XYZ file of N, CA, C and O in Angstrom:
708
model
N 6.779 1.297 -14.222
C 7.365 0.323 -13.365
C 8.525 0.579 -12.992
O 9.190 1.871 -13.292
N 8.918 0.359 -11.261
C 9.960 0.885 -10.544
C 10.911 -0.410 -10.509
O 10.091 -1.731 -9.864
N 11.973 0.149 -10.928
C 12.796 -1.601 -10.269
C 13.623 -0.986 -9.096
O 14.370 -0.217 -8.371
N 13.821 -2.134 -8.345
C 14.638 -1.886 -6.763
C 15.772 -3.177 -7.089
O 15.889 -3.764 -7.990
N 16.811 -2.882 -6.099
C 17.379 -4.353 -5.809
C 17.308 -5.362 -6.465
O 17.599 -6.513 -6.853
N 15.870 -5.694 -5.657
C 15.377 -7.256 -5.779
C 14.488 -7.227 -6.448
O 13.618 -8.096 -6.639
N 13.318 -6.158 -6.653
C 12.352 -6.057 -6.775
C 11.802 -5.178 -8.204
O 12.836 -4.641 -8.846
N 10.836 -5.723 -8.918
C 10.536 -4.888 -9.724
C 8.753 -4.928 -9.380
O 8.130 -5.498 -9.125
N 8.757 -3.666 -9.673
C 7.016 -3.299 -9.343
C 6.791 -2.413 -10.618
O 7.239 -2.027 -11.739
N 5.287 -3.289 -11.267
C 4.674 -3.340 -12.079
C 2.552 -3.333 -12.280
O 2.770 -3.359 -10.748
N 2.505 -2.757 -13.197
C 1.430 -2.853 -13.331
C 0.669 -4.108 -13.170
O 1.302 -5.250 -14.064
N 0.034 -4.554 -12.283
C -0.873 -5.844 -12.108
C -1.489 -6.226 -13.524
O -2.124 -5.243 -13.805
N -2.302 -6.958 -14.170
C -2.922 -7.162 -15.162
C -3.894 -9.125 -14.853
O -3.394 -9.172 -13.885
N -4.738 -8.968 -15.702
C -5.747 -9.919 -15.197
C -5.084 -11.619 -15.152
O -5.232 -12.505 -14.448
N -3.619 -11.618 -16.051
C -2.904 -13.208 -15.460
C -2.307 -13.063 -14.419
O -1.918 -13.578 -14.212
N -2.372 -11.983 -13.536
C -1.980 -12.132 -12.356
C -3.059 -12.596 -10.983
O -2.839 -12.820 -9.923
N -3.880 -13.316 -11.716
C -4.953 -13.070 -10.515
C -5.138 -14.193 -9.573
O -5.087 -14.387 -8.592
N -4.437 -15.768 -10.208
C -4.202 -16.579 -9.849
C -2.771 -16.070 -8.767
O -3.008 -16.903 -7.259
N -2.113 -15.595 -9.099
C -0.900 -15.369 -7.639
C -1.668 -14.125 -6.790
O -1.168 -14.727 -5.738
N -2.093 -13.345 -7.227
C -2.725 -12.530 -5.949
C -3.818 -13.578 -5.120
O -3.967 -13.089 -3.786
N -4.770 -13.849 -5.888
C -5.643 -14.245 -5.149
C -4.505 -15.646 -3.955
O -5.655 -15.494 -2.895
N -3.736 -16.129 -4.047
C -2.960 -17.558 -3.120
C -3.217 -15.755 -2.281
O -2.993 -16.273 -0.652
N -2.394 -14.740 -1.650
C -1.913 -14.146 -1.164
C -3.364 -12.903 -0.066
O -3.703 -12.862 0.848
N -4.146 -12.890 -1.602
C -5.690 -12.391 -1.159
C -6.651 -12.942 -0.484
O -7.928 -12.444 0.785
N -6.585 -14.294 -0.224
C -7.438 -15.465 0.702
C -7.025 -15.856 1.685
O -7.894 -16.091 2.077
N -5.714 -15.161 2.134
C -5.525 -15.398 3.442
C -5.646 -14.301 4.682
O -5.215 -12.865 4.262
N -6.478 -14.841 5.379
C -6.496 -13.727 6.568
C -5.709 -12.648 7.176
O -6.494 -11.649 7.421
N -4.924 -13.668 6.873
C -3.837 -12.819 7.972
C -3.359 -11.458 7.412
O -3.093 -10.792 7.861
N -3.278 -11.537 5.609
C -2.594 -10.383 4.986
C -3.971 -9.810 4.694
O -3.224 -8.397 5.024
N -5.107 -10.056 4.743
C -6.304 -8.741 4.755
C -6.817 -8.278 6.078
O -7.733 -7.461 5.969
N -6.427 -8.501 7.410
C -6.969 -8.438 8.593
C -7.203 -7.293 8.613
O -8.167 -6.696 9.315
N -6.152 -6.473 8.186
C -5.770 -4.942 8.702
C -6.126 -4.408 7.527
O -6.172 -3.346 7.418
N -6.723 -4.781 6.472
C -7.205 -3.921 5.410
C -8.220 -3.889 4.973
O -9.051 -3.260 4.216
N -9.688 -4.225 6.177
C -11.199 -3.784 6.346
C -11.401 -4.872 4.817
O -12.858 -4.240 4.110
N -10.686 -5.757 4.587
C -11.609 -6.235 3.742
C -12.052 -7.920 4.398
O -10.806 -8.287 5.364
N -12.380 -8.704 3.488
C -13.069 -9.861 4.099
C -11.647 -11.041 3.238
O -11.464 -10.027 1.760
N -10.977 -12.223 3.158
C -10.448 -13.145 2.351
C -11.254 -13.274 1.080
O -12.494 -13.097 1.152
N -10.368 -12.897 -0.034
C -10.918 -12.769 -1.470
C -11.132 -14.449 -1.247
O -10.156 -15.479 -1.061
N -12.108 -15.172 -1.998
C -12.682 -16.102 -2.346
C -12.736 -16.691 -3.486
O -12.391 -18.164 -3.997
N -12.400 -15.797 -4.301
C -12.753 -15.897 -6.085
C -11.702 -15.427 -6.675
O -11.219 -14.285 -6.729
N -11.537 -15.729 -8.216
C -10.682 -15.102 -8.941
C -11.296 -13.915 -9.678
O -11.022 -13.232 -9.550
N -12.975 -14.233 -9.397
C -13.452 -12.611 -9.872
C -13.226 -11.530 -8.402
O -13.459 -10.285 -9.070
N -12.925 -11.995 -7.348
C -13.005 -11.123 -5.954
C -11.345 -10.468 -6.368
O -11.290 -9.472 -6.424
N -10.558 -11.032 -7.303
C -9.162 -10.488 -7.156
C -9.203 -9.550 -9.000
O -9.173 -8.263 -9.165
N -10.213 -10.077 -9.598
C -10.430 -9.185 -10.999
C -11.402 -7.687 -10.871
O -10.707 -6.860 -11.596
N -11.917 -8.259 -9.604
C -12.347 -6.774 -9.243
C -11.269 -5.537 -8.541
O -11.698 -4.905 -8.820
N -10.532 -6.631 -7.809
C -8.992 -5.519 -7.156
C -8.591 -5.075 -8.692
O -8.249 -3.696 -8.130
N -8.451 -5.633 -9.590
C -7.344 -5.127 -10.576
C -8.167 -3.817 -10.886
O -7.594 -3.624 -11.281
N -9.640 -4.322 -11.257
C -10.536 -2.988 -11.818
C -10.377 -1.953 -10.971
O -10.407 -1.054 -11.900
N -10.492 -2.230 -9.806
C -10.056 -1.117 -8.715
C -8.485 -0.345 -8.906
O -8.768 1.193 -9.389
N -7.877 -1.015 -9.190
C -6.054 -0.395 -9.160
C -6.603 0.343 -10.502
O -6.080 1.273 -10.957
N -6.728 -0.528 -12.006
C -7.248 0.856 -12.910
C -7.736 2.082 -12.706
O -7.923 2.653 -13.501
N -9.337 1.679 -12.416
C -9.858 3.204 -12.037
C -9.458 4.082 -11.291
O -9.457 4.834 -11.670
N -8.906 3.645 -9.987
C -8.355 5.055 -9.653
C -7.118 5.590 -10.635
O -6.467 6.632 -10.221
N -6.051 4.740 -11.178
C -5.210 5.055 -12.282
C -5.703 6.204 -13.104
O -5.516 6.826 -13.644
N -7.068 5.412 -13.974
C -7.562 6.500 -15.088
C -8.269 7.737 -14.422
O -7.910 8.531 -14.964
N -8.961 7.602 -13.000
C -9.513 8.674 -12.698
C -8.199 9.684 -11.826
O -8.609 10.899 -11.446
N -7.020 9.639 -11.445
C -5.772 10.465 -11.546
C -6.304 9.861 -9.779
O -5.454 10.907 -9.168
N -6.434 9.704 -9.005
C -6.477 9.408 -7.440
C -5.324 8.540 -7.003
O -5.597 8.336 -5.874
N -5.326 7.420 -7.794
C -4.178 6.725 -7.137
C -3.255 6.003 -8.642
O -3.701 5.984 -9.223
N -2.515 4.805 -7.694
C -1.901 3.973 -8.850
C -1.395 2.864 -7.585
O -0.877 3.268 -6.843
N -1.404 1.868 -7.885
C -0.539 0.571 -7.104
C -0.038 -0.340 -8.236
O -0.493 -0.552 -9.653
N 1.027 -0.350 -7.802
C 2.102 -1.423 -8.604
C 2.067 -2.884 -8.081
O 1.727 -3.364 -6.433
N 1.885 -3.772 -8.726
C 2.211 -5.349 -8.548
C 3.305 -5.720 -7.501
O 4.660 -4.808 -8.394
N 3.644 -6.378 -6.718
C 5.536 -6.719 -6.326
C 5.421 -7.801 -6.543
O 5.095 -8.784 -6.287
N 6.706 -7.722 -7.618
C 7.089 -9.026 -7.938
C 8.578 -8.813 -7.563
O 9.370 -8.085 -7.303
N 9.240 -10.212 -7.295
C 10.923 -10.480 -7.167
C 11.259 -10.388 -8.951
O 10.855 -11.610 -9.241
N 12.631 -9.937 -8.733
C 13.023 -9.920 -9.597
C 13.194 -11.440 -10.960
O 13.388 -12.109 -12.167
N 13.383 -12.233 -9.644
C 14.335 -14.018 -10.232
C 12.503 -14.545 -10.659
O 12.740 -15.658 -10.869
N 11.290 -14.213 -10.301
C 10.362 -15.207 -10.736
C 9.437 -14.497 -11.456
O 8.887 -14.670 -12.607
N 9.301 -12.929 -11.209
C 8.090 -12.197 -11.899
C 6.843 -12.523 -11.265
O 5.892 -12.167 -11.631
N 6.554 -13.612 -10.200
C 5.333 -13.262 -9.664
C 5.028 -12.586 -8.914
O 5.800 -11.373 -8.123
N 3.656 -12.005 -9.142
C 3.439 -10.980 -7.734
C 3.084 -11.872 -6.346
O 1.941 -12.301 -6.263
N 3.660 -10.756 -5.966
C 3.502 -11.691 -4.413
C 2.459 -10.405 -3.583
O 2.959 -10.364 -2.073
N 2.432 -9.333 -4.060
C 2.004 -8.156 -3.055
C 1.552 -7.101 -3.479
O 1.736 -6.721 -4.866
N 1.213 -5.934 -3.311
C 1.058 -4.603 -4.272
C 1.349 -3.696 -3.056
O 1.145 -3.798 -1.841
N 2.262 -2.028 -3.859
C 1.932 -1.023 -2.907
C 1.672 0.134 -3.599
O 1.813 -0.012 -5.277
N 0.612 1.333 -3.331
C 0.403 2.403 -3.869
C 0.051 3.417 -3.830
O -0.117 3.088 -2.217
N -0.476 4.496 -4.036
C -0.910 5.818 -3.239
C -2.635 5.648 -3.913
O -3.358 4.834 -5.271
N -3.441 5.953 -2.761
C -4.889 6.236 -3.303
C -5.193 7.805 -2.574
O -4.203 8.210 -1.803
N -6.184 7.752 -2.290
C -7.092 9.647 -2.524
C -5.803 10.084 -2.712
O -5.454 11.256 -1.863
N -4.968 10.469 -4.190
C -4.492 11.231 -4.166
C -5.342 12.637 -4.240
O -6.201 12.239 -5.001
N -4.718 13.550 -3.746
C -5.005 15.082 -4.313
C -4.250 16.161 -4.898
O -3.530 16.685 -3.785
N -4.543 16.226 -6.224
C -3.210 16.866 -6.730
C -2.999 18.352 -5.570
O -2.039 18.903 -6.018
N -4.556 18.874 -5.711
C -4.561 20.229 -5.589
C -3.815 20.857 -3.957
O -2.955 21.619 -3.958
N -4.018 19.288 -3.206
C -3.151 19.463 -2.207
C -1.644 18.983 -2.075
O -0.736 18.586 -0.958
N -1.655 18.372 -2.930
C 0.408 17.370 -3.257
C -0.101 16.279 -2.498
O 1.416 16.424 -1.722
N -0.813 15.458 -2.165
C -0.928 14.427 -0.815
C -1.190 13.668 -1.540
O -2.331 13.222 -2.412
N -1.191 12.270 -0.724
C -1.636 11.089 -1.236
C -1.677 9.872 0.061
O -0.833 10.133 0.762
N -2.178 8.705 0.043
C -2.014 7.649 0.562
C -1.522 6.512 0.394
O -1.655 6.269 -1.025
N -0.558 6.037 1.257
C 0.041 4.887 0.302
C -0.329 3.630 1.494
O -0.865 3.729 2.329
N -0.388 2.514 0.718
C -1.174 1.466 0.631
C -0.184 0.441 0.378
O 0.143 0.874 -0.531
N -0.174 -0.724 1.482
C 0.555 -2.422 0.810
C -0.280 -3.282 1.376
O -0.956 -3.131 2.350
N 0.413 -4.393 0.714
C 0.043 -5.965 0.933
C 0.973 -6.797 0.798
O 1.516 -6.156 -0.241
N 1.191 -8.079 1.363
C 2.324 -8.477 0.588
C 2.181 -10.304 1.422
O 1.668 -10.356 2.525
N 2.082 -11.199 0.597
C 2.042 -12.243 0.809
C 3.048 -12.694 2.231
O 4.154 -12.694 2.358
N 2.173 -13.726 2.745
C 2.681 -14.304 4.183
C 3.930 -14.861 4.244
O 5.068 -14.883 5.249
N 4.425 -15.397 2.694
C 5.574 -15.848 2.422
C 6.550 -15.157 2.070
O 7.986 -15.686 2.739
N 6.452 -13.868 2.544
C 7.536 -13.063 2.177
C 7.520 -11.947 3.011
O 8.652 -11.322 2.966
N 7.139 -12.357 4.758
C 7.261 -11.177 5.673
C 8.397 -11.464 6.094
O 9.244 -11.839 5.823
N 8.542 -10.386 6.810
C 10.033 -10.545 7.664
C 11.419 -10.359 6.507
O 12.451 -10.740 7.148
N 11.022 -10.518 5.591
C 12.536 -10.468 4.443
C 12.636 -8.709 3.763
O 13.870 -8.500 3.063
N 12.565 -7.638 4.503
C 12.801 -6.648 3.876
C 12.260 -6.385 2.451
O 12.338 -5.284 1.831
N 11.120 -6.815 2.117
C 10.282 -6.803 0.580
C 9.510 -5.638 0.769
O 9.643 -4.957 0.093
N 8.571 -5.580 2.192
C 7.699 -4.416 1.872
C 8.444 -3.056 2.735
O 8.216 -2.251 2.059
N 9.410 -3.447 3.188
C 9.889 -1.872 3.086
C 10.907 -1.063 2.076
O 10.821 -0.014 1.190
N 11.501 -2.504 1.074
C 12.176 -1.871 -0.214
C 10.975 -1.487 -1.179
O 11.474 -0.780 -1.429
N 10.070 -2.086 -1.350
C 8.756 -1.690 -2.065
C 8.288 -0.496 -1.828
O 8.088 0.569 -2.048
N 7.752 -0.358 -0.327
C 7.754 1.421 0.146
C 8.659 2.363 0.289
O 8.334 3.745 0.188
N 10.102 2.130 0.119
C 10.758 3.142 0.180
C 11.053 3.550 -1.174
O 10.801 4.639 -1.622
N 10.495 2.768 -2.317
C 10.981 3.300 -3.267
C 9.256 3.707 -4.146
O 9.340 5.068 -4.761
N 8.341 3.129 -3.607
C 7.057 3.923 -3.924
C 6.975 5.495 -3.383
O 6.625 6.303 -4.351
N 7.580 5.502 -2.205
C 7.561 6.975 -1.501
C 8.206 7.795 -2.074
O 8.177 9.192 -2.506
N 9.939 7.363 -2.646
C 10.159 7.852 -3.324
C 10.231 8.315 -4.573
O 10.056 9.282 -5.080
N 9.230 7.766 -5.340
C 8.722 7.926 -6.691
C 7.398 9.155 -6.419
O 7.668 9.784 -7.422
N 6.418 8.810 -5.678
C 5.561 9.963 -5.265
C 5.969 11.666 -4.967
O 5.607 12.015 -5.709
N 7.444 11.802 -4.120
C 7.773 12.789 -4.192
C 8.410 13.475 -4.984
O 8.094 14.266 -5.451
N 9.058 12.239 -5.913
C 9.940 12.958 -7.233
C 8.834 12.797 -8.370
O 8.917 13.841 -9.138
N 8.208 11.875 -9.184
C 7.382 12.112 -10.133
C 6.162 12.241 -9.926
O 5.492 13.349 -11.027
N 5.233 12.544 -9.097
C 4.379 13.218 -8.947
C 4.260 13.978 -7.684
O 2.943 15.253 -7.905
N 4.940 15.668 -7.222
C 5.275 16.464 -6.564
C 4.998 16.510 -5.638
O 4.645 17.050 -5.368
N 4.599 15.160 -4.745
C 3.669 15.219 -3.622
C 4.776 15.930 -2.628
O 5.877 15.661 -2.429
N 3.714 16.217 -1.754
C 4.380 16.952 -0.377
C 4.445 16.226 0.737
O 4.802 16.579 1.734
N 3.249 15.344 0.745
C 2.986 14.310 1.880
C 2.081 13.115 1.324
O 1.888 13.256 0.591
N 3.194 12.527 2.140
C 2.162 10.610 1.806
C 2.190 10.717 3.373
O 2.734 10.877 4.448
N 0.498 10.273 3.198
C -0.021 9.417 4.863
C -0.002 7.924 4.499
O -0.589 7.426 3.308
N -0.125 7.127 6.002
C -0.704 5.925 5.957
C -1.302 5.954 7.248
O -1.398 6.502 8.312
N -2.506 5.487 6.743
C -3.859 4.823 7.587
C -3.316 3.363 8.468
O -3.829 2.921 7.571
N -3.410 3.648 10.045
C -2.302 2.212 9.852
C -3.884 1.678 11.426
O -3.752 2.637 12.586
N -4.248 0.528 11.304
C -5.005 0.197 12.018
C -4.374 -0.090 13.834
O -2.691 -0.480 13.681
N -4.817 0.641 14.808
C -3.684 0.172 16.128
C -3.282 -1.559 16.437
O -2.025 -1.391 16.962
N -3.945 -2.613 16.017
C -3.590 -3.494 16.113
C -2.335 -3.893 15.627
O -2.044 -5.201 15.272
N -2.276 -2.982 14.072
C -1.670 -3.832 12.947
C 0.082 -2.764 13.372
O 0.400 -2.447 13.154
N 0.780 -3.560 14.601
C 2.020 -3.158 15.082
C 2.973 -3.647 14.059
O 4.438 -2.259 13.650
N 3.264 -4.243 13.160
C 4.137 -4.793 12.074
C 4.468 -3.712 11.159
O 5.054 -2.748 10.445
N 2.950 -3.189 11.105
C 2.778 -1.667 9.409
C 3.233 -0.940 10.166
O 3.999 0.301 9.844
N 2.975 -0.571 11.556
C 3.570 0.969 12.110
C 4.480 0.650 12.014
O 5.083 1.902 12.020
N 5.138 -0.340 12.811
C 6.935 -0.475 12.502
C 7.344 0.270 11.330
O 8.553 0.584 11.350
N 7.123 -0.287 9.991
C 7.387 -0.776 8.819
C 7.137 1.183 8.334
O 8.370 1.462 8.119
N 6.603 1.455 8.378
C 6.634 2.911 8.101
C 7.270 3.970 9.070
O 8.141 4.860 8.561
N 7.592 3.409 10.108
C 8.282 4.200 11.346
C 9.964 4.362 10.643
O 10.582 5.206 10.841
N 10.249 2.987 10.873
C 11.686 2.542 10.098
C 11.712 4.003 8.248
O 12.950 3.884 8.081
N 10.372 3.656 7.617
C 10.990 5.202 6.857
C 10.826 6.418 7.500
O 10.651 6.825 6.160
N 10.450 6.360 8.307
C 10.500 8.197 8.627
C 9.443 8.581 8.593
O 9.336 9.916 9.410
N 8.059 7.970 8.451
C 7.131 8.230 8.337
C 7.286 8.429 10.516
O 7.201 8.112 11.446
N 5.977 9.695 10.593
C 5.573 10.161 12.063
C 4.172 9.815 12.573
O 3.638 10.233 11.674
N 3.782 9.505 13.621
C 2.839 9.200 14.050
C 1.850 10.366 14.053
O 2.146 10.939 15.364
N 0.204 10.936 13.863
C 0.458 12.159 14.140
C -0.718 12.234 14.964
O -1.306 13.097 15.898
N -1.374 10.686 15.419
C -2.733 10.796 15.973
C -3.788 9.791 16.227
O -3.434 8.783 14.849
N -4.419 9.877 16.792
C -6.050 8.417 16.175
C -7.049 9.110 15.763
O -7.282 9.617 16.342
N -7.646 8.293 15.150
C -8.358 8.610 13.899
C -9.494 7.477 14.749
O -9.424 6.569 14.232
N -10.326 8.329 15.761
C -11.333 6.686 16.274
C -12.576 6.788 14.984
O -13.403 8.286 14.695
N -13.014 5.819 14.814
C -14.163 5.335 14.229
C -14.007 5.902 12.631
O -15.006 6.666 12.692
N -12.808 6.124 12.162
C -12.743 6.424 10.983
C -13.349 6.130 9.715
O -13.837 6.731 9.215
N -13.263 4.675 9.959
C -13.757 3.432 8.892
C -14.898 2.551 9.885
O -14.448 2.176 10.428
N -15.641 2.422 8.262
C -16.413 1.217 8.896
C -16.379 0.221 7.887
O -16.505 0.492 6.734
N -16.150 -0.776 8.160
C -15.614 -2.289 7.952
C -15.610 -3.133 8.515
O -15.873 -3.183 9.516
N -16.329 -4.225 7.435
C -16.472 -5.654 7.974
C -17.472 -5.877 9.105
O -17.110 -6.130 9.682
N -18.193 -4.509 9.036
C -19.638 -4.357 10.075
C -18.617 -3.756 11.368
O -19.761 -3.999 12.396
N -18.158 -3.158 11.452
C -17.472 -2.334 12.407
C -16.714 -1.018 12.191
O -17.035 -1.179 10.792
N -16.677 -0.056 12.984
C -16.022 0.996 12.649
C -14.658 0.238 13.581
O -14.540 -0.006 14.529
N -14.038 1.539 12.880
C -12.473 1.543 12.705
C -11.586 2.314 13.292
O -12.229 3.429 12.867
N -10.590 2.371 14.407
C -9.782 3.337 14.903
C -8.700 3.430 13.854
O -8.197 2.337 13.429
N -7.801 4.568 13.746
C -6.735 4.294 12.383
C -5.983 5.382 13.221
O -6.123 6.583 13.172
N -4.825 5.103 13.123
C -3.618 5.868 13.318
C -3.384 6.681 11.539
O -3.122 5.861 10.962
N -3.033 7.578 12.056
C -2.500 8.773 11.003
C -1.121 8.999 11.220
O -0.318 9.004 11.855
N -0.292 8.150 10.190
C 0.808 8.506 10.358
C 1.573 9.597 8.312
O 0.663 9.735 7.722
N 2.075 10.072 8.733
C 2.727 10.894 7.725
C 4.135 11.010 7.179
O 5.032 11.036 8.687
N 4.504 11.882 5.784
C 5.985 11.700 5.835
C 6.231 13.202 4.836
O 5.072 13.136 4.018
N 7.418 14.167 5.173
C 7.100 15.106 4.410
C 8.066 14.998 3.325
O 9.107 14.403 3.597
N 7.715 15.575 2.437
C 9.154 16.270 1.302
C 10.219 16.361 1.732
O 11.091 15.016 1.389
N 10.338 17.239 2.894
C 11.483 17.939 3.311
C 11.946 16.689 4.068
O 13.181 16.791 4.278
N 11.307 15.638 4.692
C 12.507 14.952 5.603
C 13.289 13.643 4.874
O 13.613 12.758 5.716
N 13.266 13.566 3.875
C 13.990 12.472 3.423
C 14.672 12.616 2.129
O 14.446 14.404 1.475
N 15.632 12.177 1.493
C 16.173 12.289 0.818
C 16.031 11.851 -0.128
O 16.274 10.409 -0.095
N 15.802 12.179 -1.437
C 15.081 11.675 -2.513
C 16.300 11.150 -3.175
O 17.199 11.662 -3.155
N 15.929 9.666 -3.823
C 17.134 8.903 -4.268
C 17.183 9.252 -6.001
O 15.949 9.556 -6.673
């Protein structure tokens, strides 16, 4: 669990499935994630199962983003593709559209990045972002991430190849909390 001024980042459970379906079924939330909008609670249960599998395999960790005053899961943030041999990981996140523009994603991302550098001894954290996802690019840039380049046709999702910008931040580039 990670606590910030307004948020508690915690493990999601099957009890959170309905809350998660409310935002993962929104095409605006998932359009830059390489996913189609979720249709059923079973889709969300598969996502929760994936969160558990990456944690158990040691290749990632995903926290549910909750507001302290409600406890309802409104998004998630965490690491995937962790490579301990190279002390690096990829960060990912999504947030319910109802909470966009309130600094919540920024607060969660900052906490997760600091956690990664401090607790996992990461040297590098990277983010892969579609060129059309300008708001996500601005979010990571405000956190100190640097755009390194464009990975052409890097992923195949939803029947098409996606270009992705590679962003990164190094441990030495931030002040750990």
